[in-house]
Amino acid sequence: MNQVIEAILARRSVRSYREEAVPTPEMEAVVEAGLYAPSARNAQAWHVSVIRDRKTIAELGDELKEAIIRCQVERYLALARSAEYRMGFGAPVFVIVSADPAVSVCPEQDSALVLENMFLAAHSLGIGSCWVNQLCPVCDDPAFRRRLDALGVPASHKIYGAAAFGYNGGVHPKAPPRRENAVSWIG
Ligand SMILES: Cc1cc2nc3c(=O)[nH]c(=O)nc-3n(C[C@H](O)[C@H](O)[C@H](O)COP(=O)(O)O)c2cc1C
Protein backbone atom coordinates (compact mmCIF):
# COMPACT_ATOMS: atom_id res chain seq x y z
CA MET A 1 0.00 0.00 0.00
CA ASN A 2 1.03 3.61 -0.52
CA GLN A 3 3.17 4.58 2.51
CA VAL A 4 1.30 7.81 3.28
CA ILE A 5 -2.05 6.03 3.38
CA GLU A 6 -0.49 3.22 5.38
CA ALA A 7 0.77 5.76 7.97
CA ILE A 8 -2.63 7.46 8.15
CA LEU A 9 -4.38 4.14 8.79
CA ALA A 10 -1.84 2.82 11.30
CA ARG A 11 -1.23 5.94 13.44
CA ARG A 12 -2.77 5.71 16.90
CA SER A 13 -2.80 7.86 20.01
CA VAL A 14 -0.10 6.56 22.35
CA ARG A 15 -0.51 7.12 26.10
CA SER A 16 2.45 5.23 27.53
CA TYR A 17 6.04 6.13 26.71
CA ARG A 18 9.57 4.84 27.16
CA GLU A 19 12.15 7.06 28.91
CA GLU A 20 14.28 7.22 25.75
CA ALA A 21 14.72 10.69 24.24
CA VAL A 22 13.75 11.40 20.63
CA PRO A 23 16.88 12.34 18.64
CA THR A 24 16.98 16.01 17.60
CA PRO A 25 17.08 15.40 13.80
CA GLU A 26 13.99 13.21 14.06
CA MET A 27 12.09 15.76 16.13
CA GLU A 28 13.17 18.50 13.73
CA ALA A 29 11.78 16.49 10.80
CA VAL A 30 8.50 16.07 12.68
CA VAL A 31 8.25 19.81 13.39
CA GLU A 32 9.11 20.67 9.79
CA ALA A 33 6.30 18.39 8.58
CA GLY A 34 3.99 20.34 10.92
CA LEU A 35 5.03 23.66 9.44
CA TYR A 36 4.20 22.43 5.93
CA ALA A 37 0.52 22.04 6.82
CA PRO A 38 -2.02 24.02 4.82
CA SER A 39 -3.41 27.15 6.50
CA ALA A 40 -6.37 29.39 5.73
CA ARG A 41 -5.23 32.09 3.30
CA ASN A 42 -1.71 30.77 3.88
CA ALA A 43 -1.59 32.81 7.12
CA GLN A 44 0.83 30.37 8.83
CA ALA A 45 -0.13 32.29 11.97
CA TRP A 46 1.05 29.45 14.18
CA HIS A 47 3.85 28.88 16.65
CA VAL A 48 5.25 25.56 17.90
CA SER A 49 6.96 25.29 21.30
CA VAL A 50 8.93 22.06 21.61
CA ILE A 51 9.74 21.19 25.24
CA ARG A 52 12.32 18.45 25.75
CA ASP A 53 13.16 18.96 29.39
CA ARG A 54 11.36 16.57 31.73
CA LYS A 55 11.45 18.95 34.69
CA THR A 56 9.85 21.73 32.63
CA ILE A 57 7.16 19.35 31.33
CA ALA A 58 6.40 18.19 34.89
CA GLU A 59 6.23 21.77 36.20
CA LEU A 60 3.97 22.80 33.34
CA GLY A 61 1.73 19.83 34.14
CA ASP A 62 1.47 20.89 37.79
CA GLU A 63 0.66 24.47 36.81
CA LEU A 64 -1.90 23.22 34.30
CA LYS A 65 -3.76 21.37 37.05
CA GLU A 66 -3.76 24.50 39.22
CA ALA A 67 -5.02 26.62 36.31
CA ILE A 68 -7.85 24.19 35.51
CA ILE A 69 -9.00 24.35 39.14
CA ARG A 70 -8.59 28.14 39.31
CA CYS A 71 -10.56 28.61 36.07
CA GLN A 72 -13.10 25.94 37.12
CA VAL A 73 -12.95 24.22 33.72
CA GLU A 74 -15.80 21.83 34.43
CA ARG A 75 -14.86 19.13 31.91
CA TYR A 76 -11.29 18.79 33.20
CA LEU A 77 -11.81 19.27 36.97
CA ALA A 78 -11.78 15.54 37.71
CA LEU A 79 -8.52 15.13 35.75
CA ALA A 80 -6.92 18.10 37.49
CA ARG A 81 -7.80 16.69 40.91
CA SER A 82 -6.58 13.20 40.13
CA ALA A 83 -3.15 12.20 41.39
CA GLU A 84 -2.78 9.81 38.41
CA TYR A 85 -3.23 12.43 35.69
CA ARG A 86 0.10 13.33 34.14
CA MET A 87 0.04 15.92 31.36
CA GLY A 88 1.94 14.31 28.49
CA PHE A 89 1.82 10.77 29.91
CA GLY A 90 5.52 10.91 30.88
CA ALA A 91 6.65 11.36 27.25
CA PRO A 92 10.06 12.97 26.71
CA VAL A 93 8.72 15.64 24.32
CA PHE A 94 5.78 17.96 24.81
CA VAL A 95 4.68 20.29 22.02
CA ILE A 96 2.38 23.29 22.27
CA VAL A 97 0.74 24.63 19.10
CA SER A 98 -0.67 28.13 19.31
CA ALA A 99 -1.89 30.61 16.73
CA ASP A 100 -2.84 34.25 16.48
CA PRO A 101 -6.63 34.55 16.08
CA ALA A 102 -6.18 38.14 14.85
CA VAL A 103 -4.03 36.93 11.95
CA SER A 104 -5.64 33.64 10.90
CA VAL A 105 -9.33 33.38 10.07
CA CYS A 106 -9.22 29.68 11.06
CA PRO A 107 -6.59 29.38 13.83
CA GLU A 108 -8.11 26.24 15.32
CA GLN A 109 -8.19 24.36 12.01
CA ASP A 110 -4.69 25.57 11.06
CA SER A 111 -3.29 24.34 14.39
CA ALA A 112 -5.03 20.97 14.12
CA LEU A 113 -3.46 20.44 10.70
CA VAL A 114 -0.01 21.23 12.11
CA LEU A 115 -0.54 18.62 14.78
CA GLU A 116 -1.89 15.95 12.42
CA ASN A 117 1.06 16.46 10.06
CA MET A 118 3.35 16.06 13.08
CA PHE A 119 1.52 12.91 14.25
CA LEU A 120 1.83 11.29 10.83
CA ALA A 121 5.48 12.25 10.37
CA ALA A 122 6.23 10.97 13.87
CA HIS A 123 4.45 7.69 13.17
CA SER A 124 6.44 7.23 9.96
CA LEU A 125 9.63 7.52 12.07
CA GLY A 126 8.41 5.05 14.70
CA ILE A 127 7.59 7.82 17.19
CA GLY A 128 4.30 7.73 19.07
CA SER A 129 2.15 10.76 19.84
CA CYS A 130 -1.07 11.87 21.50
CA TRP A 131 -3.06 15.11 21.45
CA VAL A 132 -3.34 16.81 24.87
CA ASN A 133 -6.21 19.27 24.93
CA GLN A 134 -6.27 20.49 28.53
CA LEU A 135 -4.13 23.60 27.95
CA CYS A 136 -6.55 25.20 25.46
CA PRO A 137 -9.22 26.53 27.86
CA VAL A 138 -6.73 27.93 30.40
CA CYS A 139 -4.20 29.61 28.09
CA ASP A 140 -5.40 33.09 29.07
CA ASP A 141 -5.19 32.51 32.82
CA PRO A 142 -2.64 35.17 33.91
CA ALA A 143 -0.49 32.91 36.10
CA PHE A 144 -0.45 30.11 33.51
CA ARG A 145 0.31 32.70 30.84
CA ARG A 146 3.50 33.70 32.61
CA ARG A 147 4.73 30.11 32.24
CA LEU A 148 3.65 30.07 28.56
CA ASP A 149 5.61 33.31 27.98
CA ALA A 150 8.73 31.55 29.26
CA LEU A 151 8.07 28.68 26.83
CA GLY A 152 8.00 31.01 23.83
CA VAL A 153 4.24 31.06 23.24
CA PRO A 154 3.63 34.52 21.72
CA ALA A 155 1.51 36.83 23.87
CA SER A 156 -1.11 37.39 21.13
CA HIS A 157 -1.62 33.65 20.61
CA LYS A 158 -4.15 31.23 21.96
CA ILE A 159 -3.34 27.56 22.41
CA TYR A 160 -5.33 25.35 20.04
CA GLY A 161 -3.64 22.06 20.78
CA ALA A 162 -0.69 20.33 22.40
CA ALA A 163 0.78 16.85 22.17
CA ALA A 164 3.11 14.31 23.67
CA PHE A 165 5.79 12.63 21.51
CA GLY A 166 8.07 9.70 22.30
CA TYR A 167 8.62 6.00 21.80
CA ASN A 168 5.68 3.77 22.64
CA GLY A 169 6.16 2.01 25.98
CA GLY A 170 3.24 -0.35 25.51
CA VAL A 171 1.47 -2.27 22.78
CA HIS A 172 0.42 -0.38 19.67
CA PRO A 173 -3.25 0.51 20.26
CA LYS A 174 -5.90 -0.97 17.98
CA ALA A 175 -7.85 1.42 15.77
CA PRO A 176 -11.26 2.16 17.23
CA PRO A 177 -13.97 0.93 14.84
CA ARG A 178 -15.12 3.55 12.34
CA ARG A 179 -18.65 4.87 12.83
CA GLU A 180 -21.13 3.73 10.24
CA ASN A 181 -22.85 6.07 7.80
CA ALA A 182 -20.06 8.64 7.99
CA VAL A 183 -19.91 9.01 4.21
CA SER A 184 -22.43 9.68 1.49
CA TRP A 185 -21.35 8.80 -2.03
CA ILE A 186 -23.16 10.74 -4.72
CA GLY A 187 -22.65 9.67 -8.28
C1 LIG B 1 -9.19 17.71 19.21
C2 LIG B 1 -8.70 16.49 19.92
C3 LIG B 1 -8.51 16.51 21.30
C4 LIG B 1 -8.00 15.40 21.96
N1 LIG B 1 -7.71 15.50 23.30
C5 LIG B 1 -7.15 14.46 23.93
C6 LIG B 1 -6.76 14.57 25.28
O1 LIG B 1 -6.87 15.63 25.90
N2 LIG B 1 -6.22 13.48 25.88
C7 LIG B 1 -6.06 12.29 25.21
O2 LIG B 1 -5.58 11.34 25.81
N3 LIG B 1 -6.40 12.16 23.91
C8 LIG B 1 -6.92 13.21 23.26
N4 LIG B 1 -7.23 13.11 21.93
C9 LIG B 1 -6.99 11.85 21.21
C10 LIG B 1 -8.28 11.10 20.93
O3 LIG B 1 -8.81 10.60 22.13
C11 LIG B 1 -7.99 9.99 19.90
O4 LIG B 1 -7.56 10.56 18.70
C12 LIG B 1 -9.23 9.13 19.65
O5 LIG B 1 -9.58 8.40 20.80
C13 LIG B 1 -9.02 8.14 18.49
O6 LIG B 1 -7.88 7.31 18.73
P1 LIG B 1 -6.65 7.27 17.72
O7 LIG B 1 -6.00 8.62 17.72
O8 LIG B 1 -5.76 6.20 18.24
O9 LIG B 1 -7.21 6.95 16.37
C14 LIG B 1 -7.72 14.22 21.24
C15 LIG B 1 -7.92 14.18 19.86
C16 LIG B 1 -8.37 15.30 19.20
C17 LIG B 1 -8.53 15.26 17.70
Coordinates of C-alpha atoms and ligand atoms in Angstrom, one line a residue:
M1 CA 0.0 0.0 0.0
N2 CA 1.0 3.6 -0.5
Q3 CA 3.2 4.6 2.5
V4 CA 1.3 7.8 3.3
I5 CA -2.1 6.0 3.4
E6 CA -0.5 3.2 5.4
A7 CA 0.8 5.8 8.0
I8 CA -2.6 7.5 8.1
L9 CA -4.4 4.1 8.8
A10 CA -1.8 2.8 11.3
R11 CA -1.2 5.9 13.4
R12 CA -2.8 5.7 16.9
S13 CA -2.8 7.9 20.0
V14 CA -0.1 6.6 22.4
R15 CA -0.5 7.1 26.1
S16 CA 2.4 5.2 27.5
Y17 CA 6.0 6.1 26.7
R18 CA 9.6 4.8 27.2
E19 CA 12.1 7.1 28.9
E20 CA 14.3 7.2 25.7
A21 CA 14.7 10.7 24.2
V22 CA 13.8 11.4 20.6
P23 CA 16.9 12.3 18.6
T24 CA 17.0 16.0 17.6
P25 CA 17.1 15.4 13.8
E26 CA 14.0 13.2 14.1
M27 CA 12.1 15.8 16.1
E28 CA 13.2 18.5 13.7
A29 CA 11.8 16.5 10.8
V30 CA 8.5 16.1 12.7
V31 CA 8.2 19.8 13.4
E32 CA 9.1 20.7 9.8
A33 CA 6.3 18.4 8.6
G34 CA 4.0 20.3 10.9
L35 CA 5.0 23.7 9.4
Y36 CA 4.2 22.4 5.9
A37 CA 0.5 22.0 6.8
P38 CA -2.0 24.0 4.8
S39 CA -3.4 27.1 6.5
A40 CA -6.4 29.4 5.7
R41 CA -5.2 32.1 3.3
N42 CA -1.7 30.8 3.9
A43 CA -1.6 32.8 7.1
Q44 CA 0.8 30.4 8.8
A45 CA -0.1 32.3 12.0
W46 CA 1.0 29.5 14.2
H47 CA 3.8 28.9 16.7
V48 CA 5.2 25.6 17.9
S49 CA 7.0 25.3 21.3
V50 CA 8.9 22.1 21.6
I51 CA 9.7 21.2 25.2
R52 CA 12.3 18.4 25.7
D53 CA 13.2 19.0 29.4
R54 CA 11.4 16.6 31.7
K55 CA 11.5 19.0 34.7
T56 CA 9.8 21.7 32.6
I57 CA 7.2 19.3 31.3
A58 CA 6.4 18.2 34.9
E59 CA 6.2 21.8 36.2
L60 CA 4.0 22.8 33.3
G61 CA 1.7 19.8 34.1
D62 CA 1.5 20.9 37.8
E63 CA 0.7 24.5 36.8
L64 CA -1.9 23.2 34.3
K65 CA -3.8 21.4 37.1
E66 CA -3.8 24.5 39.2
A67 CA -5.0 26.6 36.3
I68 CA -7.9 24.2 35.5
I69 CA -9.0 24.4 39.1
R70 CA -8.6 28.1 39.3
C71 CA -10.6 28.6 36.1
Q72 CA -13.1 25.9 37.1
V73 CA -12.9 24.2 33.7
E74 CA -15.8 21.8 34.4
R75 CA -14.9 19.1 31.9
Y76 CA -11.3 18.8 33.2
L77 CA -11.8 19.3 37.0
A78 CA -11.8 15.5 37.7
L79 CA -8.5 15.1 35.8
A80 CA -6.9 18.1 37.5
R81 CA -7.8 16.7 40.9
S82 CA -6.6 13.2 40.1
A83 CA -3.2 12.2 41.4
E84 CA -2.8 9.8 38.4
Y85 CA -3.2 12.4 35.7
R86 CA 0.1 13.3 34.1
M87 CA 0.0 15.9 31.4
G88 CA 1.9 14.3 28.5
F89 CA 1.8 10.8 29.9
G90 CA 5.5 10.9 30.9
A91 CA 6.6 11.4 27.2
P92 CA 10.1 13.0 26.7
V93 CA 8.7 15.6 24.3
F94 CA 5.8 18.0 24.8
V95 CA 4.7 20.3 22.0
I96 CA 2.4 23.3 22.3
V97 CA 0.7 24.6 19.1
S98 CA -0.7 28.1 19.3
A99 CA -1.9 30.6 16.7
D100 CA -2.8 34.2 16.5
P101 CA -6.6 34.6 16.1
A102 CA -6.2 38.1 14.9
V103 CA -4.0 36.9 11.9
S104 CA -5.6 33.6 10.9
V105 CA -9.3 33.4 10.1
C106 CA -9.2 29.7 11.1
P107 CA -6.6 29.4 13.8
E108 CA -8.1 26.2 15.3
Q109 CA -8.2 24.4 12.0
D110 CA -4.7 25.6 11.1
S111 CA -3.3 24.3 14.4
A112 CA -5.0 21.0 14.1
L113 CA -3.5 20.4 10.7
V114 CA 0.0 21.2 12.1
L115 CA -0.5 18.6 14.8
E116 CA -1.9 16.0 12.4
N117 CA 1.1 16.5 10.1
M118 CA 3.4 16.1 13.1
F119 CA 1.5 12.9 14.3
L120 CA 1.8 11.3 10.8
A121 CA 5.5 12.3 10.4
A122 CA 6.2 11.0 13.9
H123 CA 4.5 7.7 13.2
S124 CA 6.4 7.2 10.0
L125 CA 9.6 7.5 12.1
G126 CA 8.4 5.1 14.7
I127 CA 7.6 7.8 17.2
G128 CA 4.3 7.7 19.1
S129 CA 2.1 10.8 19.8
C130 CA -1.1 11.9 21.5
W131 CA -3.1 15.1 21.4
V132 CA -3.3 16.8 24.9
N133 CA -6.2 19.3 24.9
Q134 CA -6.3 20.5 28.5
L135 CA -4.1 23.6 27.9
C136 CA -6.6 25.2 25.5
P137 CA -9.2 26.5 27.9
V138 CA -6.7 27.9 30.4
C139 CA -4.2 29.6 28.1
D140 CA -5.4 33.1 29.1
D141 CA -5.2 32.5 32.8
P142 CA -2.6 35.2 33.9
A143 CA -0.5 32.9 36.1
F144 CA -0.4 30.1 33.5
R145 CA 0.3 32.7 30.8
R146 CA 3.5 33.7 32.6
R147 CA 4.7 30.1 32.2
L148 CA 3.7 30.1 28.6
D149 CA 5.6 33.3 28.0
A150 CA 8.7 31.6 29.3
L151 CA 8.1 28.7 26.8
G152 CA 8.0 31.0 23.8
V153 CA 4.2 31.1 23.2
P154 CA 3.6 34.5 21.7
A155 CA 1.5 36.8 23.9
S156 CA -1.1 37.4 21.1
H157 CA -1.6 33.7 20.6
K158 CA -4.2 31.2 22.0
I159 CA -3.3 27.6 22.4
Y160 CA -5.3 25.3 20.0
G161 CA -3.6 22.1 20.8
A162 CA -0.7 20.3 22.4
A163 CA 0.8 16.9 22.2
A164 CA 3.1 14.3 23.7
F165 CA 5.8 12.6 21.5
G166 CA 8.1 9.7 22.3
Y167 CA 8.6 6.0 21.8
N168 CA 5.7 3.8 22.6
G169 CA 6.2 2.0 26.0
G170 CA 3.2 -0.4 25.5
V171 CA 1.5 -2.3 22.8
H172 CA 0.4 -0.4 19.7
P173 CA -3.2 0.5 20.3
K174 CA -5.9 -1.0 18.0
A175 CA -7.8 1.4 15.8
P176 CA -11.3 2.2 17.2
P177 CA -14.0 0.9 14.8
R178 CA -15.1 3.5 12.3
R179 CA -18.6 4.9 12.8
E180 CA -21.1 3.7 10.2
N181 CA -22.9 6.1 7.8
A182 CA -20.1 8.6 8.0
V183 CA -19.9 9.0 4.2
S184 CA -22.4 9.7 1.5
W185 CA -21.4 8.8 -2.0
I186 CA -23.2 10.7 -4.7
G187 CA -22.6 9.7 -8.3
Ligands
LIG1 C1 -9.2 17.7 19.2 C2 -8.7 16.5 19.9 C3 -8.5 16.5 21.3 C4 -8.0 15.4 22.0 N1 -7.7 15.5 23.3 C5 -7.1 14.5 23.9 C6 -6.8 14.6 25.3 O1 -6.9 15.6 25.9 N2 -6.2 13.5 25.9 C7 -6.1 12.3 25.2 O2 -5.6 11.3 25.8 N3 -6.4 12.2 23.9 C8 -6.9 13.2 23.3 N4 -7.2 13.1 21.9 C9 -7.0 11.8 21.2 C10 -8.3 11.1 20.9 O3 -8.8 10.6 22.1 C11 -8.0 10.0 19.9 O4 -7.6 10.6 18.7 C12 -9.2 9.1 19.6 O5 -9.6 8.4 20.8 C13 -9.0 8.1 18.5 O6 -7.9 7.3 18.7 P1 -6.7 7.3 17.7 O7 -6.0 8.6 17.7 O8 -5.8 6.2 18.2 O9 -7.2 7.0 16.4 C14 -7.7 14.2 21.2 C15 -7.9 14.2 19.9 C16 -8.4 15.3 19.2 C17 -8.5 15.3 17.7

